[in-house]
mmCIF file of C-alpha atoms in Angstrom:
data_model
loop_
_atom_site.group_PDB
_atom_site.id
_atom_site.type_symbol
_atom_site.label_atom_id
_atom_site.label_comp_id
_atom_site.label_asym_id
_atom_site.label_seq_id
_atom_site.Cartn_x
_atom_site.Cartn_y
_atom_site.Cartn_z
ATOM 1 C CA GLN A 97 -5.905 9.501 85.727
ATOM 2 C CA VAL A 98 -6.756 5.872 87.172
ATOM 3 C CA GLN A 99 -8.946 4.551 85.776
ATOM 4 C CA LEU A 100 -10.287 1.097 88.219
ATOM 5 C CA VAL A 101 -13.494 -0.855 86.259
ATOM 6 C CA GLU A 102 -14.921 -4.008 88.963
ATOM 7 C CA SER A 103 -16.609 -6.701 87.380
ATOM 8 C CA GLY A 104 -17.663 -10.769 88.593
ATOM 9 C CA GLY A 105 -20.139 -9.472 91.413
ATOM 10 C CA GLY A 106 -23.441 -11.926 90.664
ATOM 11 C CA LEU A 107 -25.850 -13.142 92.702
ATOM 12 C CA VAL A 108 -24.625 -16.243 94.506
ATOM 13 C CA GLN A 109 -26.145 -19.058 96.856
ATOM 14 C CA PRO A 110 -24.610 -19.037 100.924
ATOM 15 C CA GLY A 111 -21.500 -21.221 100.703
ATOM 16 C CA GLY A 112 -20.147 -20.290 97.175
ATOM 17 C CA SER A 113 -17.586 -18.762 95.593
ATOM 18 C CA LEU A 114 -17.674 -15.560 93.476
ATOM 19 C CA ARG A 115 -14.197 -14.353 92.106
ATOM 20 C CA LEU A 116 -14.349 -10.059 91.647
ATOM 21 C CA SER A 117 -11.833 -8.375 89.145
ATOM 22 C CA CYS A 118 -10.500 -5.093 89.198
ATOM 23 C CA ALA A 119 -8.970 -3.825 86.437
ATOM 24 C CA VAL A 120 -6.403 -1.057 86.236
ATOM 25 C CA SER A 121 -5.089 2.255 84.255
ATOM 26 C CA GLY A 122 -4.127 5.567 83.648
ATOM 27 C CA PHE A 123 -0.674 5.640 85.468
ATOM 28 C CA THR A 124 2.451 4.297 85.386
ATOM 29 C CA PHE A 125 4.018 4.490 89.006
ATOM 30 C CA PRO A 126 6.096 1.842 89.668
ATOM 31 C CA TYR A 127 4.244 1.835 93.255
ATOM 32 C CA TYR A 128 1.035 1.259 93.791
ATOM 33 C CA VAL A 129 -1.327 -0.499 96.462
ATOM 34 C CA ILE A 130 -4.886 -1.684 95.370
ATOM 35 C CA GLY A 131 -7.216 -2.559 97.993
ATOM 36 C CA TRP A 132 -10.777 -3.566 97.766
ATOM 37 C CA PHE A 133 -13.710 -2.383 99.965
ATOM 38 C CA ARG A 134 -17.802 -3.324 100.383
ATOM 39 C CA GLN A 135 -20.859 -1.581 101.546
ATOM 40 C CA ALA A 136 -23.719 -3.108 102.688
ATOM 41 C CA PRO A 137 -27.379 -1.821 102.587
ATOM 42 C CA GLY A 138 -27.291 0.751 105.661
ATOM 43 C CA LYS A 139 -23.682 0.304 106.300
ATOM 44 C CA GLU A 140 -20.326 2.170 106.823
ATOM 45 C CA ARG A 141 -17.846 0.979 104.085
ATOM 46 C CA GLU A 142 -15.633 -1.687 105.505
ATOM 47 C CA GLY A 143 -11.689 -2.850 104.062
ATOM 48 C CA VAL A 144 -11.613 -6.212 102.986
ATOM 49 C CA SER A 145 -8.240 -6.471 101.709
ATOM 50 C CA CYS A 146 -5.380 -4.766 99.561
ATOM 51 C CA ILE A 147 -1.798 -5.687 98.064
ATOM 52 C CA SER A 148 1.115 -3.851 97.184
ATOM 53 C CA SER A 149 2.850 -3.448 94.360
ATOM 54 C CA ARG A 150 6.305 -3.032 95.629
ATOM 55 C CA ASP A 151 6.076 -6.336 96.794
ATOM 56 C CA GLY A 152 2.858 -8.274 96.604
ATOM 57 C CA TYR A 153 2.050 -7.796 100.092
ATOM 58 C CA THR A 154 -1.506 -8.756 101.265
ATOM 59 C CA TYR A 155 -3.537 -7.873 104.137
ATOM 60 C CA TYR A 156 -6.517 -8.671 105.004
ATOM 61 C CA GLN A 157 -9.210 -8.056 107.582
ATOM 62 C CA ASP A 158 -10.043 -10.451 110.512
ATOM 63 C CA SER A 159 -13.323 -11.125 109.262
ATOM 64 C CA MET A 160 -11.999 -12.567 106.115
ATOM 65 C CA MET A 161 -8.927 -14.103 106.291
ATOM 66 C CA GLY A 162 -9.152 -17.654 104.926
ATOM 67 C CA ARG A 163 -12.651 -16.568 103.516
ATOM 68 C CA PHE A 164 -10.977 -14.359 100.832
ATOM 69 C CA THR A 165 -7.732 -14.665 98.533
ATOM 70 C CA ILE A 166 -6.342 -11.411 96.778
ATOM 71 C CA SER A 167 -4.113 -11.663 94.100
ATOM 72 C CA ARG A 168 -2.690 -9.609 90.931
ATOM 73 C CA ASP A 169 -1.422 -10.058 87.371
ATOM 74 C CA ASN A 170 0.517 -7.213 86.556
ATOM 75 C CA GLY A 171 0.814 -8.497 82.626
ATOM 76 C CA GLU A 172 -2.877 -7.462 82.803
ATOM 77 C CA ASN A 173 -3.143 -5.063 85.195
ATOM 78 C CA THR A 174 -6.069 -6.810 86.837
ATOM 79 C CA VAL A 175 -6.294 -7.446 91.051
ATOM 80 C CA TYR A 176 -8.705 -9.910 91.818
ATOM 81 C CA LEU A 177 -10.642 -10.902 94.748
ATOM 82 C CA GLN A 178 -11.232 -14.381 95.572
ATOM 83 C CA MET A 179 -13.846 -15.136 97.236
ATOM 84 C CA VAL A 180 -15.776 -18.570 98.580
ATOM 85 C CA SER A 181 -17.403 -19.903 101.601
ATOM 86 C CA LEU A 182 -19.815 -16.719 101.031
ATOM 87 C CA LYS A 183 -22.751 -16.042 103.552
ATOM 88 C CA PRO A 184 -26.009 -14.042 103.500
ATOM 89 C CA GLU A 185 -23.444 -11.081 105.753
ATOM 90 C CA ASP A 186 -21.627 -10.489 102.268
ATOM 91 C CA THR A 187 -23.754 -8.948 100.495
ATOM 92 C CA ALA A 188 -22.369 -5.882 99.655
ATOM 93 C CA ILE A 189 -21.527 -3.299 97.082
ATOM 94 C CA TYR A 190 -17.885 -4.131 97.037
ATOM 95 C CA TYR A 191 -15.306 -1.604 95.353
ATOM 96 C CA CYS A 192 -11.790 -1.738 94.807
ATOM 97 C CA ALA A 193 -9.325 1.783 95.131
ATOM 98 C CA ALA A 194 -6.039 2.586 94.140
ATOM 99 C CA GLN A 195 -3.430 4.697 95.508
ATOM 100 C CA VAL A 196 -0.377 5.299 93.003
ATOM 101 C CA GLY A 197 2.474 6.028 94.564
ATOM 102 C CA ARG A 198 2.187 4.406 97.919
ATOM 103 C CA ARG A 199 4.021 1.785 99.265
ATOM 104 C CA SER A 200 2.430 -0.168 102.077
ATOM 105 C CA CYS A 201 -0.833 -1.649 102.384
ATOM 106 C CA SER A 202 -3.664 -0.644 103.804
ATOM 107 C CA ILE A 203 -7.470 -0.933 103.818
ATOM 108 C CA ASN A 204 -8.204 2.511 105.090
ATOM 109 C CA GLY A 205 -10.142 3.906 102.105
ATOM 110 C CA LEU A 206 -8.602 7.175 103.855
ATOM 111 C CA ASP A 207 -5.893 6.591 102.197
ATOM 112 C CA TYR A 208 -6.932 6.271 98.281
ATOM 113 C CA ASP A 209 -8.348 8.552 96.189
ATOM 114 C CA SER A 210 -9.522 6.473 92.883
ATOM 115 C CA TRP A 211 -11.912 4.043 93.220
ATOM 116 C CA GLY A 212 -14.092 2.547 90.707
ATOM 117 C CA GLN A 213 -17.771 2.575 90.375
ATOM 118 C CA GLY A 214 -18.392 -1.046 92.076
ATOM 119 C CA THR A 215 -20.188 -4.220 91.878
ATOM 120 C CA GLN A 216 -23.330 -5.595 93.520
ATOM 121 C CA VAL A 217 -22.565 -9.168 95.643
ATOM 122 C CA THR A 218 -25.696 -10.484 96.474
ATOM 123 C CA VAL A 219 -25.811 -14.434 98.649
ATOM 124 C CA ALA A 220 -28.626 -15.357 99.191
ATOM 125 C CA SER A 221 -30.683 -18.607 98.704
#
């Protein structure tokens, strides 16, 4: 059973940085993708970024490009989301999700069937 555990959220001032972690366990498939998503109060969930285990390919939603960086530590089975220059509109619950057996990266939540519990990120002065 795939398990994902997010951590690293918290309260940060505008312009600040946070690094979110997603610890992944419970599968041995050679190919999988990990995606980061977020959902702000009253808004729909949106895709943030994704990374493919096959080749390390990454993809970002346009508005996050240059501010967010996804990376992986295969030895630790952990995927990170480094966020800099945070804005109040980045406030949301951030979720990571996994789809085993998938080779291509996606930030469409419908392409994932394993989700973590989420971690709250609040950007406020």
